[in-house]
Short mmCIF file of C-alpha atoms in Angstrom, two decimals:
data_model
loop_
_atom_site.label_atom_id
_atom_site.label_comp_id
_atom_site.label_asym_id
_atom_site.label_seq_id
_atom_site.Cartn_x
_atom_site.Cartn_y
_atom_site.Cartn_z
CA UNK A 1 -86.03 -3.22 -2.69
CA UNK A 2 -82.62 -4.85 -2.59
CA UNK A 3 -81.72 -6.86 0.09
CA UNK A 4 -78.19 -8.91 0.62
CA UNK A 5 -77.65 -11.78 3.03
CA UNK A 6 -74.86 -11.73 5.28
CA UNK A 7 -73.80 -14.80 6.93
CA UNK A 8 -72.79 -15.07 10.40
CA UNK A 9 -69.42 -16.51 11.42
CA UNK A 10 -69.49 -18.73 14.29
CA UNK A 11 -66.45 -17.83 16.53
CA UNK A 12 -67.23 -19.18 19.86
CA UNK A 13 -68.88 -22.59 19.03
CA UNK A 14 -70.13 -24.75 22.23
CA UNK A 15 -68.26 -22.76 24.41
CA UNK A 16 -70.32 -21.66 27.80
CA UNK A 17 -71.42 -25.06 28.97
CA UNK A 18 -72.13 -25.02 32.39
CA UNK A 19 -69.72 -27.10 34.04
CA UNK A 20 -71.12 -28.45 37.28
CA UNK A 21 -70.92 -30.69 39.87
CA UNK A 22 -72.23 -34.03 39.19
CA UNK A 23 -75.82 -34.33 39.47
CA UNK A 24 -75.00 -38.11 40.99
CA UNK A 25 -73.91 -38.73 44.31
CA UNK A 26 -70.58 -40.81 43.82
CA UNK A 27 -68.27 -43.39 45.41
CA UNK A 28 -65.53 -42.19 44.30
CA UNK A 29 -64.16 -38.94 45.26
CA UNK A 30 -62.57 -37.82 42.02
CA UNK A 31 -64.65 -37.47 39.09
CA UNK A 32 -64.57 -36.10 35.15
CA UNK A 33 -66.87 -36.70 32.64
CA UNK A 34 -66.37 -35.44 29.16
CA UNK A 35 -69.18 -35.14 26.15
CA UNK A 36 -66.76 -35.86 23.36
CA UNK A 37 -68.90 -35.03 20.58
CA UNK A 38 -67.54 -31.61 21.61
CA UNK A 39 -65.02 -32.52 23.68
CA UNK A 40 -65.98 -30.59 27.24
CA UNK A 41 -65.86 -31.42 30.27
CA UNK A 42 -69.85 -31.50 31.46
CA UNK A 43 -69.40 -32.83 34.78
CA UNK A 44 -66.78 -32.93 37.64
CA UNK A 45 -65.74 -33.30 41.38
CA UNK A 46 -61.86 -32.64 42.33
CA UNK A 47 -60.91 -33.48 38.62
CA UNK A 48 -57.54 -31.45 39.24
CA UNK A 49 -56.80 -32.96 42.56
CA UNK A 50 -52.76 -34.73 42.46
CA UNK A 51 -54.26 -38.27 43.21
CA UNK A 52 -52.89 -41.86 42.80
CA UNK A 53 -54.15 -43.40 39.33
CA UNK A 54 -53.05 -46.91 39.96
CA UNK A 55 -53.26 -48.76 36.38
CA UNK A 56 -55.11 -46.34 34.70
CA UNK A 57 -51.54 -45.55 34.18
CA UNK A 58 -51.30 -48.27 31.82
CA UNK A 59 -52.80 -46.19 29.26
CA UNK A 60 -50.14 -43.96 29.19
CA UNK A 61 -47.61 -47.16 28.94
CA UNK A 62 -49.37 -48.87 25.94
CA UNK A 63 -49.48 -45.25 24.37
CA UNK A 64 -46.16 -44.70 24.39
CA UNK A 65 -45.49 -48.22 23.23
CA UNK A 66 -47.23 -48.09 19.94
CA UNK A 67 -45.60 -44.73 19.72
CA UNK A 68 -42.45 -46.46 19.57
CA UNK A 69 -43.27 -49.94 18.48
CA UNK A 70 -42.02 -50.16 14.57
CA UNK A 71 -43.74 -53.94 14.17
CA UNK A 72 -46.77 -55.12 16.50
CA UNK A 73 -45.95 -58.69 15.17
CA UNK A 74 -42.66 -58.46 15.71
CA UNK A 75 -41.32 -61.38 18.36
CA UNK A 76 -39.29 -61.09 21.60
CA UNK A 77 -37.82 -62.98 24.68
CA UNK A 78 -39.08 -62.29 27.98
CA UNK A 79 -36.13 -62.13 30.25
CA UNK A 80 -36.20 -62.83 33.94
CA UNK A 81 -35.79 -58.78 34.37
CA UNK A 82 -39.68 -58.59 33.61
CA UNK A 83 -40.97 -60.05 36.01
CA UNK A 84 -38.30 -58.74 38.90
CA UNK A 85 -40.01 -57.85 42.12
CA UNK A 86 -43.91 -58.18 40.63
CA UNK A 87 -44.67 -61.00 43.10
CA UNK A 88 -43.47 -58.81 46.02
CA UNK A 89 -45.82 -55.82 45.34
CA UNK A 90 -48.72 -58.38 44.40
CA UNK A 91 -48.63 -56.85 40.63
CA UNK A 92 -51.93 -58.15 38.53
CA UNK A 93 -49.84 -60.32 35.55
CA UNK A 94 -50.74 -61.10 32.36
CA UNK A 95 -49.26 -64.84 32.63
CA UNK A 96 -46.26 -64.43 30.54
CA UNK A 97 -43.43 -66.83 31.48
CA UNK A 98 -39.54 -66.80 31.48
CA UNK A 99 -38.16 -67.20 28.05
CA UNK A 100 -41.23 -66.96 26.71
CA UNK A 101 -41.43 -65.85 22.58
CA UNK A 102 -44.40 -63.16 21.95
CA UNK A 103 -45.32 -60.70 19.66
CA UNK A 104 -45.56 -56.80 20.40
CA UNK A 105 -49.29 -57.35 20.44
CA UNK A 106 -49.17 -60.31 22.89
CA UNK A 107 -47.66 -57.56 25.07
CA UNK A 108 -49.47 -54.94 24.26
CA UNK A 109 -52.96 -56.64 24.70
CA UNK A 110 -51.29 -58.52 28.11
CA UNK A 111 -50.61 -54.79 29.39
CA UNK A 112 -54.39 -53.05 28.70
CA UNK A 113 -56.88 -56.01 29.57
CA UNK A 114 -55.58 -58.24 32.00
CA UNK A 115 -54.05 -55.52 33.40
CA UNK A 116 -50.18 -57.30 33.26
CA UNK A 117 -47.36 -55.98 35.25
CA UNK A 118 -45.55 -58.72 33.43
CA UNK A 119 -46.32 -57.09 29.74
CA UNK A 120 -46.11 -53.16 30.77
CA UNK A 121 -42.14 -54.79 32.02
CA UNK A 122 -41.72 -56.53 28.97
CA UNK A 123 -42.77 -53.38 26.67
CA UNK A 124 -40.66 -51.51 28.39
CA UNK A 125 -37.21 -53.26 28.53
CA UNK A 126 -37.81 -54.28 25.07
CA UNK A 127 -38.60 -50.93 23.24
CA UNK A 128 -36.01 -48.81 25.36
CA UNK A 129 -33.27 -51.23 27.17
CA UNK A 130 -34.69 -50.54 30.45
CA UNK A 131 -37.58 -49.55 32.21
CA UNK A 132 -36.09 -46.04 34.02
CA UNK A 133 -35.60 -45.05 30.22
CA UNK A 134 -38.89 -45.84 29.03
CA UNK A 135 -40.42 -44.09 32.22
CA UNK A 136 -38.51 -41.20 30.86
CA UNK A 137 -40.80 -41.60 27.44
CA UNK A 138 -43.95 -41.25 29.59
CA UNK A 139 -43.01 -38.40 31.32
CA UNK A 140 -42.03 -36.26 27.82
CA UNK A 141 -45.24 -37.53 26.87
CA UNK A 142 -47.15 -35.96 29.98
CA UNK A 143 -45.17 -32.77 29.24
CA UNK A 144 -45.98 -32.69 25.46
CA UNK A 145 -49.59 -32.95 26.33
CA UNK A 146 -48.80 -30.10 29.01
CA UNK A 147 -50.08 -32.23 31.96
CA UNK A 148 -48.51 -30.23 34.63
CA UNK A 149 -50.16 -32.33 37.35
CA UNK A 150 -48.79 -35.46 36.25
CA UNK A 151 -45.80 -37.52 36.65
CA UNK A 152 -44.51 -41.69 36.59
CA UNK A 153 -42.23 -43.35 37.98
CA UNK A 154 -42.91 -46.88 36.67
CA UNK A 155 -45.16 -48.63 34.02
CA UNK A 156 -47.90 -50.59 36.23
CA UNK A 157 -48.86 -47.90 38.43
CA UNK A 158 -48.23 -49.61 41.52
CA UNK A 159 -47.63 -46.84 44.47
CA UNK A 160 -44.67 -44.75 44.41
CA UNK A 161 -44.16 -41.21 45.80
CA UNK A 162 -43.18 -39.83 42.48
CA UNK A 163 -46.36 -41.61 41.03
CA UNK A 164 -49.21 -39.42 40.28
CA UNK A 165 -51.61 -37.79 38.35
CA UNK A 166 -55.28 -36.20 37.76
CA UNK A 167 -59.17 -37.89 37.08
CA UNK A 168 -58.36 -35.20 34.22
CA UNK A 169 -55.15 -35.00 33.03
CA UNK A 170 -55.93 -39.17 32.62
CA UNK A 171 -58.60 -37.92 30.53
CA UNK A 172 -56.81 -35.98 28.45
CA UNK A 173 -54.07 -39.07 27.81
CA UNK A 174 -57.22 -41.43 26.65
CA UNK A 175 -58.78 -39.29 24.66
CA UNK A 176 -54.85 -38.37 23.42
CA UNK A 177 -54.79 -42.34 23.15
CA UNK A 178 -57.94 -42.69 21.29
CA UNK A 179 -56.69 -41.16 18.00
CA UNK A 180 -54.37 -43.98 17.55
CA UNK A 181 -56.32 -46.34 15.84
CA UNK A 182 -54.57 -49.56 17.10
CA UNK A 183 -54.79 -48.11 20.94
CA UNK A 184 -58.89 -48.37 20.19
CA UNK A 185 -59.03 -51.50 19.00
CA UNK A 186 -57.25 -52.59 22.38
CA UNK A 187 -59.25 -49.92 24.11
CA UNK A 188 -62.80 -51.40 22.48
CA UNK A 189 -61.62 -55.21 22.95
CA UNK A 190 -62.80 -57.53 25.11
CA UNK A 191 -61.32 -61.04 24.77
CA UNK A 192 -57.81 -61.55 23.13
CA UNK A 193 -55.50 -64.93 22.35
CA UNK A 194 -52.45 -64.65 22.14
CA UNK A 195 -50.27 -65.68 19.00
CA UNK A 196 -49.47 -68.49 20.21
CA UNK A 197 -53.07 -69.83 21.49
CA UNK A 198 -51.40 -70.58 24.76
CA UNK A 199 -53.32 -67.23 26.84
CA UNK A 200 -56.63 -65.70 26.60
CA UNK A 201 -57.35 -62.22 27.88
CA UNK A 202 -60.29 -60.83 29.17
CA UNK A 203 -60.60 -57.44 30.01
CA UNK A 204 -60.49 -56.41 33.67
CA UNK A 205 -63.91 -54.11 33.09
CA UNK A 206 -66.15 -56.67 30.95
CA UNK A 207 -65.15 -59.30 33.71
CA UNK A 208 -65.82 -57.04 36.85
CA UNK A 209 -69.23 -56.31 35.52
CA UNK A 210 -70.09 -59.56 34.79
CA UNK A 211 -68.95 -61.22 38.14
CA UNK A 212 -71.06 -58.41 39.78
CA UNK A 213 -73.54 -58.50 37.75
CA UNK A 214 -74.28 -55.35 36.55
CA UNK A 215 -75.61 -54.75 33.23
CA UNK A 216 -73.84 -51.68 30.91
CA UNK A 217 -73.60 -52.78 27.78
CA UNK A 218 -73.66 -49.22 26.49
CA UNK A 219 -69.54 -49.22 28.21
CA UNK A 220 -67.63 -49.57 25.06
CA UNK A 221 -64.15 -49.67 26.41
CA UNK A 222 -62.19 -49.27 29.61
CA UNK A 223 -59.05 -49.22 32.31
CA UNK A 224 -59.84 -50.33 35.87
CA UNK A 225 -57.42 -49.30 38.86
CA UNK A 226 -57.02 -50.56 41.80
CA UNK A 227 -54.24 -49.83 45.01
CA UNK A 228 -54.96 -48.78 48.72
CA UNK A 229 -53.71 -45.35 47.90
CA UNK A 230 -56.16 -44.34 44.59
CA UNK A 231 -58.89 -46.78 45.94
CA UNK A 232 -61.19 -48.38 42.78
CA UNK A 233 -60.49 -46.44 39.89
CA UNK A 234 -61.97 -46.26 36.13
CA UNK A 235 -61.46 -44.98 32.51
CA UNK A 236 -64.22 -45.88 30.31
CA UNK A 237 -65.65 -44.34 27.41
CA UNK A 238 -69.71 -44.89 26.71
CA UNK A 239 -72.30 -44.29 24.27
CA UNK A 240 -75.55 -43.34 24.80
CA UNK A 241 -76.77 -44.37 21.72
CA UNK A 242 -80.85 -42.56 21.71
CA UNK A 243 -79.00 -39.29 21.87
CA UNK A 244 -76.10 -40.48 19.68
CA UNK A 245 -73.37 -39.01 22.29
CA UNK A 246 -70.15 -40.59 23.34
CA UNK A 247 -68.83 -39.54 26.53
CA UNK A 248 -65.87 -40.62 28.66
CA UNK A 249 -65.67 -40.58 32.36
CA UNK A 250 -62.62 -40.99 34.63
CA UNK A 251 -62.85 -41.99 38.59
CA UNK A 252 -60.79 -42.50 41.12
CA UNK A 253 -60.72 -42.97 44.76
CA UNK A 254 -63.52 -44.99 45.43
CA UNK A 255 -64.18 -47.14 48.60
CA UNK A 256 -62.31 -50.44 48.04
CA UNK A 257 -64.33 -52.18 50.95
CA UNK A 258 -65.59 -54.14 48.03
CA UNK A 259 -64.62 -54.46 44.69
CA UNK A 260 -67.84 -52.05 42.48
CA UNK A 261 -68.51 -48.49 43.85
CA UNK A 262 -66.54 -47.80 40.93
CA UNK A 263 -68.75 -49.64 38.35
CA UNK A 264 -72.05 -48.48 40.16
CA UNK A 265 -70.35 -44.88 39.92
CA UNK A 266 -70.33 -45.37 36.21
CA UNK A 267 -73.26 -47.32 35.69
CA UNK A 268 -74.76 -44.05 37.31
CA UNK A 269 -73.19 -41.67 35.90
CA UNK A 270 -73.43 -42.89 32.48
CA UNK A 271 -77.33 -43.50 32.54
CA UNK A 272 -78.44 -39.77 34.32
CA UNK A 273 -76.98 -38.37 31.84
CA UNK A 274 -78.54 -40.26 28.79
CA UNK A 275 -81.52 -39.93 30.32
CA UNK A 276 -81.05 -35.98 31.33
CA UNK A 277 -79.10 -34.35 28.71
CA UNK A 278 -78.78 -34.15 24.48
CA UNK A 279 -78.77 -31.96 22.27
CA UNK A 280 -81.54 -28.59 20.94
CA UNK A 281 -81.12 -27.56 17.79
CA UNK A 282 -81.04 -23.23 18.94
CA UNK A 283 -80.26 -22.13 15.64
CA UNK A 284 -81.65 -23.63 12.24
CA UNK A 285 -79.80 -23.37 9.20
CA UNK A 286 -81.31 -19.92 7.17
CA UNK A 287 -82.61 -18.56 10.25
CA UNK A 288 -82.55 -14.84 9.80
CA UNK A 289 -80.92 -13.25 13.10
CA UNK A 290 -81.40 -9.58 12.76
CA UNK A 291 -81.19 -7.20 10.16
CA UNK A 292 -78.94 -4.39 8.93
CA UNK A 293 -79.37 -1.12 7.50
CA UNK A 294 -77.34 -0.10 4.84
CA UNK A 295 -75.83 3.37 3.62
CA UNK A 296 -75.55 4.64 -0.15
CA UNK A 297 -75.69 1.67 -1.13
CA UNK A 298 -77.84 -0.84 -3.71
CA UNK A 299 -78.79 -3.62 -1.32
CA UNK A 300 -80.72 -1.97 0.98
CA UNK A 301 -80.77 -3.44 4.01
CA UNK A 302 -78.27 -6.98 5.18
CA UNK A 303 -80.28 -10.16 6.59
CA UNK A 304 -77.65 -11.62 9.19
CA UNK A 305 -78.72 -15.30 8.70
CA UNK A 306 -77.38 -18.59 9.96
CA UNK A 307 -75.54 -21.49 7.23
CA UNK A 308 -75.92 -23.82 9.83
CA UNK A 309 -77.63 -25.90 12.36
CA UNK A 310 -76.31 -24.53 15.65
CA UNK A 311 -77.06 -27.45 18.70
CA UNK A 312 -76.14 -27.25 22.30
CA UNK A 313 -75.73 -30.11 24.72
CA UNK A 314 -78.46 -28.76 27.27
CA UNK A 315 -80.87 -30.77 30.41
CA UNK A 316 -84.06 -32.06 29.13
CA UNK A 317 -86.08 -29.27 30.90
CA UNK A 318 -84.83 -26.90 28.55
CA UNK A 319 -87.21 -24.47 27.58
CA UNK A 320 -86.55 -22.90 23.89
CA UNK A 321 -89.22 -20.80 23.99
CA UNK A 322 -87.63 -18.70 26.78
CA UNK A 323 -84.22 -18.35 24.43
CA UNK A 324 -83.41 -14.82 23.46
CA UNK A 325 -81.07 -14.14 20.39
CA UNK A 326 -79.58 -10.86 21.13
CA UNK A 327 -77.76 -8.52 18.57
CA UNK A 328 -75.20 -6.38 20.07
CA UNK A 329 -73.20 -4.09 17.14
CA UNK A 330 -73.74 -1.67 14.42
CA UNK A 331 -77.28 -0.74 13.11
CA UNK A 332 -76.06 0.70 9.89
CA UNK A 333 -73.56 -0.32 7.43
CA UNK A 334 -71.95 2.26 4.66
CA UNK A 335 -71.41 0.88 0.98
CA UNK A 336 -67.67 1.51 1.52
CA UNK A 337 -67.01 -0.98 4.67
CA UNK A 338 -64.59 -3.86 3.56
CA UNK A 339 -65.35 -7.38 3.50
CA UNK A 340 -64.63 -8.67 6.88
CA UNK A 341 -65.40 -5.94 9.20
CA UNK A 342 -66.86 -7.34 12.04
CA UNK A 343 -70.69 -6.22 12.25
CA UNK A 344 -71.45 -6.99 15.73
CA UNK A 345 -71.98 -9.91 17.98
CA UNK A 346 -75.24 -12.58 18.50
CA UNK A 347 -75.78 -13.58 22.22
CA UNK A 348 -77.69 -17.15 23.00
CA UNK A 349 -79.38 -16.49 26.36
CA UNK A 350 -81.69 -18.25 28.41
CA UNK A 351 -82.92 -17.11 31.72
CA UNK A 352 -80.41 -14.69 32.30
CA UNK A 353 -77.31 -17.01 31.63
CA UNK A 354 -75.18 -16.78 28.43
CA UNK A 355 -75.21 -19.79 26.63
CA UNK A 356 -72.96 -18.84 23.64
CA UNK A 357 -71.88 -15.66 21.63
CA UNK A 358 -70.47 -15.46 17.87
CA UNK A 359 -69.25 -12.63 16.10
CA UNK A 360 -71.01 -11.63 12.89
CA UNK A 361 -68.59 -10.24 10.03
CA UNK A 362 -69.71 -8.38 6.44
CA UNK A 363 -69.15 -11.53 4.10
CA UNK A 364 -69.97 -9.29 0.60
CA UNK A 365 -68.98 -6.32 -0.91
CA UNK A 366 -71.64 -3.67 -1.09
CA UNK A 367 -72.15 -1.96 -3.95
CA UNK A 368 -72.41 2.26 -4.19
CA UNK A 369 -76.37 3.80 -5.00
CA UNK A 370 -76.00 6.83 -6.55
CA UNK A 371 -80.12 7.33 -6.35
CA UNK A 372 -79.76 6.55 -2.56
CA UNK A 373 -77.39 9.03 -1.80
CA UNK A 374 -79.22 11.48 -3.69
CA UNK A 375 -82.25 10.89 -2.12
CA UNK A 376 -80.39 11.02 1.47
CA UNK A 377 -78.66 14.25 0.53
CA UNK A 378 -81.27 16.22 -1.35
CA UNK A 379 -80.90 19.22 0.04
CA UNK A 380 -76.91 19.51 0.38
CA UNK A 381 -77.03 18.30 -3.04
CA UNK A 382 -79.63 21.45 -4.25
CA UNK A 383 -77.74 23.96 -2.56
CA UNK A 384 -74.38 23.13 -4.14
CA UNK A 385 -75.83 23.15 -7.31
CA UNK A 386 -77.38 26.81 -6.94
CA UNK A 387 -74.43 27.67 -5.51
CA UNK A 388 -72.41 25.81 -8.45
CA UNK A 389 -74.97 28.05 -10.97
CA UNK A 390 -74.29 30.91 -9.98
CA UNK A 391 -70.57 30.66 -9.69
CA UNK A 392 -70.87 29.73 -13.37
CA UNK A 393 -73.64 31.95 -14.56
CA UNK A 394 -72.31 34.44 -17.08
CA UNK A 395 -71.84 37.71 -16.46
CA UNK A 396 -73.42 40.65 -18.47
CA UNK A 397 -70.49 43.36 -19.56
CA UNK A 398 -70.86 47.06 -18.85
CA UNK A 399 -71.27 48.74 -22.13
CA UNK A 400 -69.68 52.58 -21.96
CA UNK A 401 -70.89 55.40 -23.75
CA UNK A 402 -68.51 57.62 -25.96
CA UNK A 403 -68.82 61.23 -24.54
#
């Protein structure tokens, strides 16, 4: 008996994850947090809300400055424009000074961990003449990443009107971020001196959960916010290294009667869900799915079988022996169907709920069985060839007798 393989085609791939509320009670009143192993969104309250993001805009402002920085060591003045009208609106600086010679990176490290009004200034004027022009830079960048809900109006993220933004459109601009290699390094850093050995920064996160106290060592990276209108805010990106699974979480809005619902929020949220959540392998790699019949042809029937592990990010109390792997599609395929043709579709479910679907497709030509269609048309075939006989049987001629 012949019998072909056909591998499956995986169209819809870790798509049906439940998102939910968060299973934590939260400070903060605007919450996303994203398994980036597959980048989706597993977890969320108001993440579309129009909300202030305070400096969490920042990461939008050193973005676009490496975006348009030729030469990080490259050296400029700090004019007295920089630091114009930061000690009215109580702007967190870096420490820069007046006339002050410093490299791109100076600035750009100034900006991100400190959290320096001063440096975001300085990037600014410096890369685009002014800082209404490279405001303008931010704002094509929100549209190229089609963040509807966003929009700046300065480079700190101090409160404006015009100023504002999502927990997940700030989500999507680090993760955005996070592909430039030199915006991780910043991102991941947590002490910097400057060129000149005169300042050393210390990242706003790594020194907030130290002076609280609060142990998270598994928080690789980060952008705290704070103003009265987005309350404690935080970007952070963690990895919960048992279930080797990096996730990033955005907050904002948190009570800013004291300076940590915001850490607590991701100290958390971060540690229920390494504790709750990882990966089940559903599908192993030559796991045969269902099987095919096949029509006048050689290979008699088609094994639908897996080339691949196929995991899902699920809880813990995830029962795979309650799984069902359902085969919707044809039950027969003739020896004539092209490569390609889609066979039918494979269904993950699990108590009721659809947990993902993939399309199966005919990966190999089949090959025509002249002994199988004979044997399937026996009949047919036996008539037409008495009928065939008899057309072509010779006839006898009439012999006629002289008279």
């Amino acid at each position: 008996m012949y019998l072909k393989k056909v591998v499956f085609i995986l169209i819809s791939f870790f798509m049906f994850i439940n998102v939910s509320a968060m299973d934590v009670d939260t400070y903060s009143k605007n919450a996303v947090l994203y398994n980036l192993n597959d980048d989706s969104v597993v977890a969320e309250e108001a993440k579309d809300e129009i909300v202030s993001i305070a400096s969490m805009t920042k990461i939008m402002t050193t973005l676009v400055a490496l975006e348009n920085i030729d030469d990080i060591n490259e050296k400029v003045t700090l004019t007295s424009e920089v630091f114009k009208g930061l000690k009215e609106a109580n702007a967190s600086v870096a420490g820069f000074k007046v006339g002050e010679k410093v490299t791109y990176e100076d600035l750009l490290y100034g900006a991100f961990l400190p959290s320096g009004a001063d440096a975001t200034n300085a990037l600014a004027i410096n890369i685009t003449g002014s800082i209404d022009k490279f405001v303008d830079l931010m704002n094509q960048k929100a549209k190229e990443l089609n963040l509807a809900n966003t929009h700046f109006s300065n480079t700190t993220g101090l409160d404006e009107e015009d100023h504002y933004s999502t927990v997940n459109d700030v989500a999507i601009i680090l993760k955005t971020a996070l592909k430039n290699e030199t915006f991780k390094e910043i991102f991941l850093t947590d002490k910097y001196l400057t060129s000149d050995k005169l300042l050393t920064f210390t990242s706003t996160l790594k020194k907030s959960l130290s002076a609280y106290k609060i142990s998270a060592n598994y928080i690789l990276g980060g952008k705290t916010g704070y103003t009265l209108d987005a309350g404690r805010c935080l970007a952070s990106m963690a990895y919960d290294e048992v279930n080797d699974i990096y996730y990033l979480l955005v907050t904002a809005n948190a009570p800013t009667t004291t300076g940590y619902y915001h850490l607590l929020d991701a100290k958390n949220i971060y540690e229920y869900y390494f504790d709750n959540y990882k990966y089940f392998d559903l599908i192993k790699e030559g796991q045969n799915i269902t099987t095919i019949k096949t029509k006048y042809a050689k290979e008699k029937n088609l094994n639908v079988v897996s080339n691949q592990n196929i995991k899902k990010y699920l809880k813990n109390d995830f029962d795979i022996s309650k799984l069902e792997i359902k085969y919707d599609g044809v039950d027969t395929v003739n020896f004539n169907e092209k490569v390609g043709s889609k066979l039918g579709t494979i269904s993950l479910v699990y108590e009721g709920n659809t947990l993902d679907s993939f399309d199966t497709f005919l990966n190999n030509k089949l090959h025509f069985s002249i002994l199988a269609f004979t044997k399937d048309n026996i009949l047919i075939i036996t008539v037409l060839i008495i009928i065939l006989l008899f057309i072509l049987k010779p006839k006898k001629k009439l012999k006629h007798k002289r008279v």
